[in-house]
Coordinates of C-alpha atoms in Angstrom, one line a residue:
X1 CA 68.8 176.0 81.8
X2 CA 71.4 173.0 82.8
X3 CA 74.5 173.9 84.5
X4 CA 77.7 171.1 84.8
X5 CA 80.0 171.3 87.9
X6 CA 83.4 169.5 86.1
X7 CA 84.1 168.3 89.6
X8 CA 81.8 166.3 90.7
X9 CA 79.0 164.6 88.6
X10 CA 76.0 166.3 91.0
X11 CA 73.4 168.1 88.5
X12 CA 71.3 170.6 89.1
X13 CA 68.3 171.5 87.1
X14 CA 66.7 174.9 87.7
X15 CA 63.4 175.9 85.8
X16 CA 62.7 179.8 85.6
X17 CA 59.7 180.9 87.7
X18 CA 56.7 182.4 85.2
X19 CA 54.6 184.0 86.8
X20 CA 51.5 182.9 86.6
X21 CA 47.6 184.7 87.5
X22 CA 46.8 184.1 90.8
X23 CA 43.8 183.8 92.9
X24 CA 42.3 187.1 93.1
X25 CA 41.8 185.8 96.9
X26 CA 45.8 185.4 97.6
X27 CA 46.6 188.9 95.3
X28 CA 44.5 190.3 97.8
X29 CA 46.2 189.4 101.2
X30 CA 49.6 190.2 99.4
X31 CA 50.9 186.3 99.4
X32 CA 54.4 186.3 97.3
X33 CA 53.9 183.9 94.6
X34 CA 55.6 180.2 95.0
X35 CA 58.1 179.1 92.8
X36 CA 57.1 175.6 90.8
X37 CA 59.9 173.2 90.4
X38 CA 59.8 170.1 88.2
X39 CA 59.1 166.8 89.3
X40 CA 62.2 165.7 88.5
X41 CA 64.5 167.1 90.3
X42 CA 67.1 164.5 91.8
X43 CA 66.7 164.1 95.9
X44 CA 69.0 165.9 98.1
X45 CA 72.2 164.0 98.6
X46 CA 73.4 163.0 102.2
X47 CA 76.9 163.9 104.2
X48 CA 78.0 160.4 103.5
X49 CA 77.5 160.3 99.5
X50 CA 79.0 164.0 99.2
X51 CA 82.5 163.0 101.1
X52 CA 82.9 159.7 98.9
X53 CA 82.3 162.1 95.8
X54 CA 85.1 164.2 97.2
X55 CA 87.4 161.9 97.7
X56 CA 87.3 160.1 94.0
X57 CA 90.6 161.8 92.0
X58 CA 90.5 164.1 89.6
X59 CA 90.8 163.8 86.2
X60 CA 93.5 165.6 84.8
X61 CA 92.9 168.7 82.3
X62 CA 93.4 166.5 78.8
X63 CA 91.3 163.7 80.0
X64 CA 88.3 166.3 80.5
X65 CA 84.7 165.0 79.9
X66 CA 82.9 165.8 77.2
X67 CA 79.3 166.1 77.8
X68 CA 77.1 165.9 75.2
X69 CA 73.0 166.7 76.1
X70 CA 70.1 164.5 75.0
X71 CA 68.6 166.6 72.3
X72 CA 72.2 167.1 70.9
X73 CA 73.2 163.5 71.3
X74 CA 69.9 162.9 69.4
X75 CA 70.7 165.3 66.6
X76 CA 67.2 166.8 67.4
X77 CA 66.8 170.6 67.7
X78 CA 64.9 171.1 71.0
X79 CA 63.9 174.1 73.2
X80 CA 65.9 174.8 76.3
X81 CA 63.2 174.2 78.1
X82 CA 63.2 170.5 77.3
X83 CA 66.4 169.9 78.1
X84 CA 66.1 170.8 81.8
X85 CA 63.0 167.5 82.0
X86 CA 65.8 164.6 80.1
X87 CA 67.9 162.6 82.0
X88 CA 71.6 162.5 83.0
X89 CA 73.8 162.7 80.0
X90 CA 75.9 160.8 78.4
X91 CA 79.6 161.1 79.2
X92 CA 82.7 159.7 76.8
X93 CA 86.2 160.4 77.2
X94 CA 88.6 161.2 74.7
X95 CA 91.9 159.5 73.8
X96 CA 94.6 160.7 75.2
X97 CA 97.2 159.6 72.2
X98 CA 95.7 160.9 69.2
X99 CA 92.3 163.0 71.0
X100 CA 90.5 162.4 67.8
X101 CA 88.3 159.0 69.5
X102 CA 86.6 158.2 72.5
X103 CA 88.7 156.4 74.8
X104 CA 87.6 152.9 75.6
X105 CA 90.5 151.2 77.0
X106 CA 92.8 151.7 80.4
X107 CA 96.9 151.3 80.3
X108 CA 97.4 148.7 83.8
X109 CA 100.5 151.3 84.3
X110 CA 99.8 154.9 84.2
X111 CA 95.5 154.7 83.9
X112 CA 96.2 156.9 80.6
X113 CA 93.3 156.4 78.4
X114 CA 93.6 155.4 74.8
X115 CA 91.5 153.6 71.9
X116 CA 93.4 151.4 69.7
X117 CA 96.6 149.4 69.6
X118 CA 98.8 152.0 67.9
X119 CA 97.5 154.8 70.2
X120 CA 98.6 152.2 73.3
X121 CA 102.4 151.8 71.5
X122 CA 103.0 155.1 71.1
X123 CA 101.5 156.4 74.7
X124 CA 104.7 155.4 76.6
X125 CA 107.7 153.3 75.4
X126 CA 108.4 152.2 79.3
X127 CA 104.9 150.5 79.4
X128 CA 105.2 149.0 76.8
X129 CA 108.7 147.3 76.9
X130 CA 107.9 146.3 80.5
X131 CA 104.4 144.8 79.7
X132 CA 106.1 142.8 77.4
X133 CA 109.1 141.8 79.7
X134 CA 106.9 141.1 82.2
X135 CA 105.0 138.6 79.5
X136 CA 108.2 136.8 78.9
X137 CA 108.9 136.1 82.0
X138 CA 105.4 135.0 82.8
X139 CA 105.6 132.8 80.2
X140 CA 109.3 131.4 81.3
X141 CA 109.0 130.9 84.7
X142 CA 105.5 128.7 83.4
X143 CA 107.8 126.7 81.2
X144 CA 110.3 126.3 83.6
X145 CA 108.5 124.2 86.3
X146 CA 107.5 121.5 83.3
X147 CA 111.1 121.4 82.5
X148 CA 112.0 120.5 86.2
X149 CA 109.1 118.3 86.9
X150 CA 110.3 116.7 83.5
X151 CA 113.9 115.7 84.4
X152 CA 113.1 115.1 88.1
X153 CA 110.7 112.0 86.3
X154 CA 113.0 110.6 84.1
X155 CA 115.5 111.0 87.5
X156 CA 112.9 109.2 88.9
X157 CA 112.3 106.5 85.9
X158 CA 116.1 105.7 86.0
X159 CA 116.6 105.1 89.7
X160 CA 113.5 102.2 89.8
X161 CA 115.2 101.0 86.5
X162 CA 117.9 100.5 88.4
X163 CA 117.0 99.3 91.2
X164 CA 114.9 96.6 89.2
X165 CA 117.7 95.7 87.4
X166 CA 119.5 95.6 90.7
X167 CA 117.1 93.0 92.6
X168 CA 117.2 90.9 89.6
X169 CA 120.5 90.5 89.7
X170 CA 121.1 90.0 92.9
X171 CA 124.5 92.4 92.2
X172 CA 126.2 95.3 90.9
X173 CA 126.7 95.9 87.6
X174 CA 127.4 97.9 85.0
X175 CA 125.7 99.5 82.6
X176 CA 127.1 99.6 79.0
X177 CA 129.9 102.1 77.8
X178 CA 129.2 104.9 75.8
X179 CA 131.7 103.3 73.0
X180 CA 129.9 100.2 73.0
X181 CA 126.2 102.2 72.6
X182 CA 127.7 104.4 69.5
X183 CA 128.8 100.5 68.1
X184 CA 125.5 99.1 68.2
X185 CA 123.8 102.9 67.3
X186 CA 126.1 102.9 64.1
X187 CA 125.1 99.0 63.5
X188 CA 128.9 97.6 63.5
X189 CA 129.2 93.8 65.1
X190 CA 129.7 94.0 68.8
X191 CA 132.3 91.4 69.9
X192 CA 133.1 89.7 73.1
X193 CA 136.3 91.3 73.5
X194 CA 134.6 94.8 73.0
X195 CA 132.8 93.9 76.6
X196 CA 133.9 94.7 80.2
X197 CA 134.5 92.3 82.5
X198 CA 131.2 93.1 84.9
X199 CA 129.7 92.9 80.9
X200 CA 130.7 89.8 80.0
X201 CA 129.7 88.3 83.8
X202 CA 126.1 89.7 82.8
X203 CA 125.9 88.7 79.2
X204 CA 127.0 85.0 80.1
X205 CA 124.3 85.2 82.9
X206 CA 121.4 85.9 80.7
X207 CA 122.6 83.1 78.7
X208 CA 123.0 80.9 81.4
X209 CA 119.2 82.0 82.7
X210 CA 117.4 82.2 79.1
X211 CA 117.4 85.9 79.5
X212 CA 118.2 86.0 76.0
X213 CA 115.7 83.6 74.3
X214 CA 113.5 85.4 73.8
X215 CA 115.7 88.0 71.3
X216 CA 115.9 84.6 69.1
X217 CA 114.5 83.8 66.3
X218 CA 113.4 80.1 66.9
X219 CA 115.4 77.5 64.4
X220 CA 113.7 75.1 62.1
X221 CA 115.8 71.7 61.8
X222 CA 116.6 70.9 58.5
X223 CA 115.9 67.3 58.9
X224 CA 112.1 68.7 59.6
X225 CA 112.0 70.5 56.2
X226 CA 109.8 68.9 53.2
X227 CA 113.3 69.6 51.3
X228 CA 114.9 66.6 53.4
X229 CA 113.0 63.8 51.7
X230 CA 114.8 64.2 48.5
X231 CA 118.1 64.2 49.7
X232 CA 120.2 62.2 46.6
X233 CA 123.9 61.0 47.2
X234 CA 125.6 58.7 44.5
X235 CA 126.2 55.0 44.8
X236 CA 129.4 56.4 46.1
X237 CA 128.0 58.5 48.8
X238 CA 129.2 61.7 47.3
X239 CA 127.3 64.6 46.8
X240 CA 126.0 65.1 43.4
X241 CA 125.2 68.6 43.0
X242 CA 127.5 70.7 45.1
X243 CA 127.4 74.5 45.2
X244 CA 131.0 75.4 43.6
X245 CA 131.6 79.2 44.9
X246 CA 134.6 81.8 43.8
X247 CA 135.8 81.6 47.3
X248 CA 136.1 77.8 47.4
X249 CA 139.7 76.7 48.4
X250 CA 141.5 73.6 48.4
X251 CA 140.9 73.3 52.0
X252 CA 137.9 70.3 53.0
X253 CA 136.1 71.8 55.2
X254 CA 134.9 75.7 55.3
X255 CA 136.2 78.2 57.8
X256 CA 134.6 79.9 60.8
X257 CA 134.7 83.4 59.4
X258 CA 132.8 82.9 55.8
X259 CA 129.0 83.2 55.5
X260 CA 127.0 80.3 56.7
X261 CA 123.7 81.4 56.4
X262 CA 123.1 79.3 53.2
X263 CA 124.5 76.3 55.7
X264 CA 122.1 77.0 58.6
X265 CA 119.1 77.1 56.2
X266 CA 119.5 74.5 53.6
X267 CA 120.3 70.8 53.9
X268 CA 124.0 70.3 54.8
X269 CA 126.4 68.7 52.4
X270 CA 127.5 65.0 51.7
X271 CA 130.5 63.9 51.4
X272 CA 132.9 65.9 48.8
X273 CA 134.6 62.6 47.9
X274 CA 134.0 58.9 47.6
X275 CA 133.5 57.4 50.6
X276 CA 135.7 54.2 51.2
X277 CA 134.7 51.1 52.0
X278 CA 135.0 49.5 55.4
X279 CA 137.8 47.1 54.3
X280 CA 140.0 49.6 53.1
X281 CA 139.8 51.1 57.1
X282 CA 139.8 48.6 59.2
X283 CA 140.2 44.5 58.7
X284 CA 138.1 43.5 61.5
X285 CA 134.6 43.0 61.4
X286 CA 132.4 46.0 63.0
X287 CA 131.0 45.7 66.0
X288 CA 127.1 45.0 66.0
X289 CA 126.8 47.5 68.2
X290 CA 127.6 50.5 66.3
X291 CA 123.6 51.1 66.3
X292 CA 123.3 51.7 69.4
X293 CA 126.5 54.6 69.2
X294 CA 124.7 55.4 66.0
X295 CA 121.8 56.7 68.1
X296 CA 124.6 58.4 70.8
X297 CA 125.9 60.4 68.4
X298 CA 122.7 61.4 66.9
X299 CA 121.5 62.6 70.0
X300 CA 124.7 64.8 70.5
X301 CA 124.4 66.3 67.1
X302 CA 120.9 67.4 67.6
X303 CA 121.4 68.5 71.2
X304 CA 124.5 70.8 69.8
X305 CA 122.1 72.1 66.9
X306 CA 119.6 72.9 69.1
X307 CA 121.6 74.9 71.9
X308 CA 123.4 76.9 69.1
X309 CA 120.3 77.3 67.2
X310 CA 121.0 75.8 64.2
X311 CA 124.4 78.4 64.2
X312 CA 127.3 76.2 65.2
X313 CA 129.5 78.2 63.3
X314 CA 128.9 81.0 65.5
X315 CA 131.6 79.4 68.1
X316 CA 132.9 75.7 66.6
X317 CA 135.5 75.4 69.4
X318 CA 132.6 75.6 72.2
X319 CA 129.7 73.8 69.7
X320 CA 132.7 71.1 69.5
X321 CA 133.4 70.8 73.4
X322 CA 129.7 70.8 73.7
X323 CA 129.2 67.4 71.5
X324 CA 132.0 65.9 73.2
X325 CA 130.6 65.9 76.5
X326 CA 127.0 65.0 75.7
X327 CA 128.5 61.9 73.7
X328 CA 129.6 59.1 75.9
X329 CA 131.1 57.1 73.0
X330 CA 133.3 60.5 71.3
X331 CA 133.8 62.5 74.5
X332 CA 134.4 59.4 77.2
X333 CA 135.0 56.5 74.5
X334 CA 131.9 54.3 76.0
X335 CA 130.6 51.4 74.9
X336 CA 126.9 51.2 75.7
X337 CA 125.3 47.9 74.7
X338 CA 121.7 48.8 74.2
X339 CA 119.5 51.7 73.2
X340 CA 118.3 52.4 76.9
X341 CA 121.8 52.6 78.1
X342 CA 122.6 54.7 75.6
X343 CA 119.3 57.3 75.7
X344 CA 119.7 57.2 79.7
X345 CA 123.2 58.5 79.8
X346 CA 122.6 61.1 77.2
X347 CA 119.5 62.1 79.3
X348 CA 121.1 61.8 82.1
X349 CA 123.4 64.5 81.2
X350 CA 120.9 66.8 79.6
X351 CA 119.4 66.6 83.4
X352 CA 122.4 67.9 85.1
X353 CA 123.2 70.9 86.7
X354 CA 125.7 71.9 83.8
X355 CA 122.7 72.3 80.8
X356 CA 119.6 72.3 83.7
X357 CA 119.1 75.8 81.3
X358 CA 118.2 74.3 78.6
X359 CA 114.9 72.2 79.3
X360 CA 115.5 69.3 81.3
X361 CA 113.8 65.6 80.9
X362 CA 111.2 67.5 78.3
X363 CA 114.0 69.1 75.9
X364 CA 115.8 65.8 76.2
X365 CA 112.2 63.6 75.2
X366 CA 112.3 66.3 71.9
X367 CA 115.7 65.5 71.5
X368 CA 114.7 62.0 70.7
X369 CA 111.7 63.2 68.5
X370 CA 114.4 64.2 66.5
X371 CA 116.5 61.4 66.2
X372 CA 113.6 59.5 65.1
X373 CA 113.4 61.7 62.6
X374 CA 116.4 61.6 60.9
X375 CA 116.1 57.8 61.4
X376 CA 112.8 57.9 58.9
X377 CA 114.4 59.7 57.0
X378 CA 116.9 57.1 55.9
X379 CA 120.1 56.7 54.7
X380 CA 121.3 59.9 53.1
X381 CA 119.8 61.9 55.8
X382 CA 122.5 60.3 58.2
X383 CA 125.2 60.6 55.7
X384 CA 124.7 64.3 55.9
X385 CA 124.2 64.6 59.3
X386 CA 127.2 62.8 60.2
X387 CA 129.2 64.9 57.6
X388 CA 128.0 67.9 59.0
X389 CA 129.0 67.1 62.3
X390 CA 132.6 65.5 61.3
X391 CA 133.0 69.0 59.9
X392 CA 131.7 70.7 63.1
X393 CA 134.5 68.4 65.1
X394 CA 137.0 70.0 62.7
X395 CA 136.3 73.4 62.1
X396 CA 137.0 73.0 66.1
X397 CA 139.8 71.1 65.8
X398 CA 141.2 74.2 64.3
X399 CA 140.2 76.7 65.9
X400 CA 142.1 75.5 68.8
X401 CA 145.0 76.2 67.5
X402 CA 144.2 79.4 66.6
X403 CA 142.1 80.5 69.9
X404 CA 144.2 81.6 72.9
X405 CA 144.1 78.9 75.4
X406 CA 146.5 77.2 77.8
X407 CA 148.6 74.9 77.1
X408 CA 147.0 72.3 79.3
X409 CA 143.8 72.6 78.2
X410 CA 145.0 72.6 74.2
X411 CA 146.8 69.3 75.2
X412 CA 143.6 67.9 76.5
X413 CA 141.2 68.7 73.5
X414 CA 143.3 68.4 70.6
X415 CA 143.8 64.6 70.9
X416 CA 140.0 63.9 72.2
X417 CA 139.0 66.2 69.0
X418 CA 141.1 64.3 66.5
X419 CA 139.6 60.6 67.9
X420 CA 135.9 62.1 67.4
X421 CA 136.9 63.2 64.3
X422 CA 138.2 59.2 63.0
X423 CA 135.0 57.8 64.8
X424 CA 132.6 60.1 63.1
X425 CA 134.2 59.4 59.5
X426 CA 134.0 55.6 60.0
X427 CA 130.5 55.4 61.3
X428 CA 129.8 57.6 57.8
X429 CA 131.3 54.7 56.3
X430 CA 129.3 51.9 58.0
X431 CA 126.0 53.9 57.7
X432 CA 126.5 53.9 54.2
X433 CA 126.5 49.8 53.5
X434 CA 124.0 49.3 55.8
X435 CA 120.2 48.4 54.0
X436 CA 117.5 50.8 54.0
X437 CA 115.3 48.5 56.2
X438 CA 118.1 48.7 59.5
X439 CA 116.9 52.3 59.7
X440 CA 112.9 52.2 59.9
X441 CA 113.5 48.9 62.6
X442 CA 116.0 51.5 64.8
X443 CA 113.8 54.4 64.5
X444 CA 110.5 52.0 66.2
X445 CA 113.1 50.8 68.5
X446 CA 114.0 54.3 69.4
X447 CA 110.1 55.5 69.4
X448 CA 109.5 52.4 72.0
X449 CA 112.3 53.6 74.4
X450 CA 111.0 56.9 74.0
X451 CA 107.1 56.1 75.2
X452 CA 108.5 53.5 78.0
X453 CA 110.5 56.9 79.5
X454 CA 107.2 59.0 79.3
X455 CA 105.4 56.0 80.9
X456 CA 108.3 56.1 84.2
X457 CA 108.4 60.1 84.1
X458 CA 104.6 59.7 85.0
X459 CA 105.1 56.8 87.6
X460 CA 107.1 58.4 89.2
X461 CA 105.7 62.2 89.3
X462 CA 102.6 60.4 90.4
X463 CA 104.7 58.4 93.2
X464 CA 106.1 61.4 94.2
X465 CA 102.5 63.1 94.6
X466 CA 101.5 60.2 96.7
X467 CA 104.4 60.2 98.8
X468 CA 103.9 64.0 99.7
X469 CA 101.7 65.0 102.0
X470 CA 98.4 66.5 102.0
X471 CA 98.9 70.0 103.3
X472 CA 95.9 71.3 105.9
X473 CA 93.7 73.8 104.7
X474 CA 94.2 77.0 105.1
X475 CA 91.1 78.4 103.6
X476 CA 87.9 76.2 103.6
X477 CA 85.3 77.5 101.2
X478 CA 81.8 78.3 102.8

């Protein structure tokens, strides 16, 4: 017989006594008869483990244990007898929801018992829309440190950008519009009147330091293309294949706003018209020294290409202004007698503190590279050259009068502008009665000026070596 105390979970197992035939010894003294137990009957619980039993809760009435024996958990059909020798039994508890299954899961809010998903939704509509609140909010407040720690970085990104920018500088400055950032977003052509003043004060000083150079595209010179060695002019020096385009107007030379990116690339043009011969200019003889301003002017032209990049039309008033002041024999109306005078003074000026940017004594030695190669390159090759660069002189010419400038300094240019303009068009002239041979004999007298200035540049960095002195050592290797 097994009895179940819905209380507690303390079984007791109780075996009926049988009376069994005893001793005929013991029946004699009248002994009762001792009741047999089975061996495994659980020990006697202590004080201790009987008041933690009483104090565990209660289940309530619909959350009742269902006990289920051994034999019948077995499906085996067993005496009674058997029953009382198995073990403890095997307890399951029923869903609360539907109290069809066994319960095997715990709501974290009430401790109601269910089985499945759908029992767990239906149990309680207030545990459920708060376990999910609370789940949204878990997850937001986990999001919302990322999103702080995110825009306190990029805070923290900016402020060194700045800063760098800052000590770079040396100076305040400003950072560019938001108008001017849509411009260059939606790709329209950013002008330098669309700048600030604190923008164009920075723009001009990243020119000034080279800031810029390296956003260029480096230029090839059109007198180093393999194109330039079949350069082919009439006995008149015209041009005898010209590009005729619908645009072409009446006026000589081209304007500053139409396309020039077939002039930057290609060889420029020769003259559109006969050039005149020196009698019809001038009744004089020449001078004899008209080489030497030959190679002055060369060197100013290539200088000028070079700084602009090939793109004088970009800005012809400055590109002019620019070749006026690294030629001597335009800009100053100088009269140098020999090659060295002439090489030193443009040097000289390529040195100073006015284009120190752009090289020094090393850009300057290239410079002359280059008039040594348009030298070789012969006669044509100078008639184009000093076309292009009469029509550089003019296209400047006229944009003086069109730019805003003072009065003074219009006064100043336009004449100095107009004489560079008549000198350029008579050397043309001379250059083209002069023999092929003068120009190979100019170009070796060039190339020895060149390696004597090399030769001194060393001298005198080794001088300077030797004149320094030895600094003590700091750190002597052991």
């Amino acid at each position: 017989m097994q009895i179940r105390c819905m209380g507690h979970d303390h079984q007791w197992a109780f075996a009926e006594h049988r009376e069994a035939s005893a001793p005929a010894a013991r029946r004699r003294k009248g002994t009762p008869p001792v009741p047999k137990f089975p061996k495994t009957v659980p020990p006697r619980r202590t004080e201790s483990q009987r008041l933690r039993d009483w104090k565990r809760p209660r289940v309530p009435a619909m959350e009742r244990d269902v006990v289920l024996s051994a034999p019948e958990a077995a499906g085996s059909s067993s005496s009674p007898a058997s029953s009382s020798y198995s073990s403890f039994a095997e307890t399951r508890v029923i869903c609360r929801v539907c109290q069809k299954q066994f319960a095997q899961y715990t709501c974290p809010r009430c401790n109601a018992r269910y089985c499945s998903l759908s029992c767990y939704k239906g149990h309680s509509v207030q545990c459920t829309e708060s376990f999910m609140r609370e789940n949204v909010m878990d997850e937001l407040k986990q999001m919302q440190p990322e999103d702080e720690s995110k825009k306190k970085m990029l805070d923290i990104l900016k402020r060194l950008h700045l800063e760098e920018e800052m000590a770079s500088d040396g100076e305040d400055e400003s950072m560019l519009s938001e108008e001017l950032i849509q411009k260059v977003m939606s790709g329209e052509e950013i002008k330098l009147e669309d700048l600030s003043d604190c923008e164009i004060k920075r723009f001009r000083q990243a020119l000034a330091s080279g800031e810029l150079s390296k956003m260029i595209e480096p230029w090839t010179p059109w007198w180093k293309k393999p194109s330039a060695r079949s350069i082919s002019l009439g006995p008149d020096g015209s041009q005898l294949i010209r590009q005729v385009n619908a645009e072409d107007t009446a006026v000589p030379y081209p304007d500053a706003n139409t396309d020039q990116e077939a002039s930057i690339n290609e060889i420029p043009e020769g003259p559109e018209s006969p050039l005149p011969s020196l009698k019809q200019l001038t009744r004089t003889e020449p001078s004899p020294l008209l080489a030497v301003h030959l190679v002055d002017i060369l060197y100013s032209y290539c200088f000028t290409l070079r700084l602009y990049n090939g793109d004088w039309h970009s800005d012809p008033l400055g590109a002019s202004t620019v070749a006026l002041s690294m030629s001597k024999v335009m800009g100053q109306d100088a009269k140098p007698e020999t090659v060295p005078e002439a090489l030193a003074a443009c040097i000289e000026e390529t040195c100073s503190p006015a284009y120190r940017h752009t090289g020094g004594f090393r850009f300057a030695i290239g410079l002359v590279d280059d008039i040594i190669a348009i030298l070789s390159l012969g006669q044509n090759a100078l008639i184009c050259a000093l076309c292009d660069f009469h029509r550089l002189v003019e296209v400047g010419k006229s944009m003086l009068k069109v730019e805003k400038v003072g009065k003074t300094e219009r006064a100043q240019g336009s004449p100095k502008l107009r004489s560079a303009a008549r000198k350029l068009f008579f050397m043309t002239c001379w250059v083209h009665e002069q023999p092929d041979e003068a120009w190979p004999s100019l170009a070796h007298i060039v190339q020895v000026q060149k390696a004597s200035m090399e030769e001194l540049e060393t001298g005198n960095w080794k001088a300077d070596r030797k004149s320094k002195p030895q600094s003590a050592v700091l750190i002597e290797e052991l």
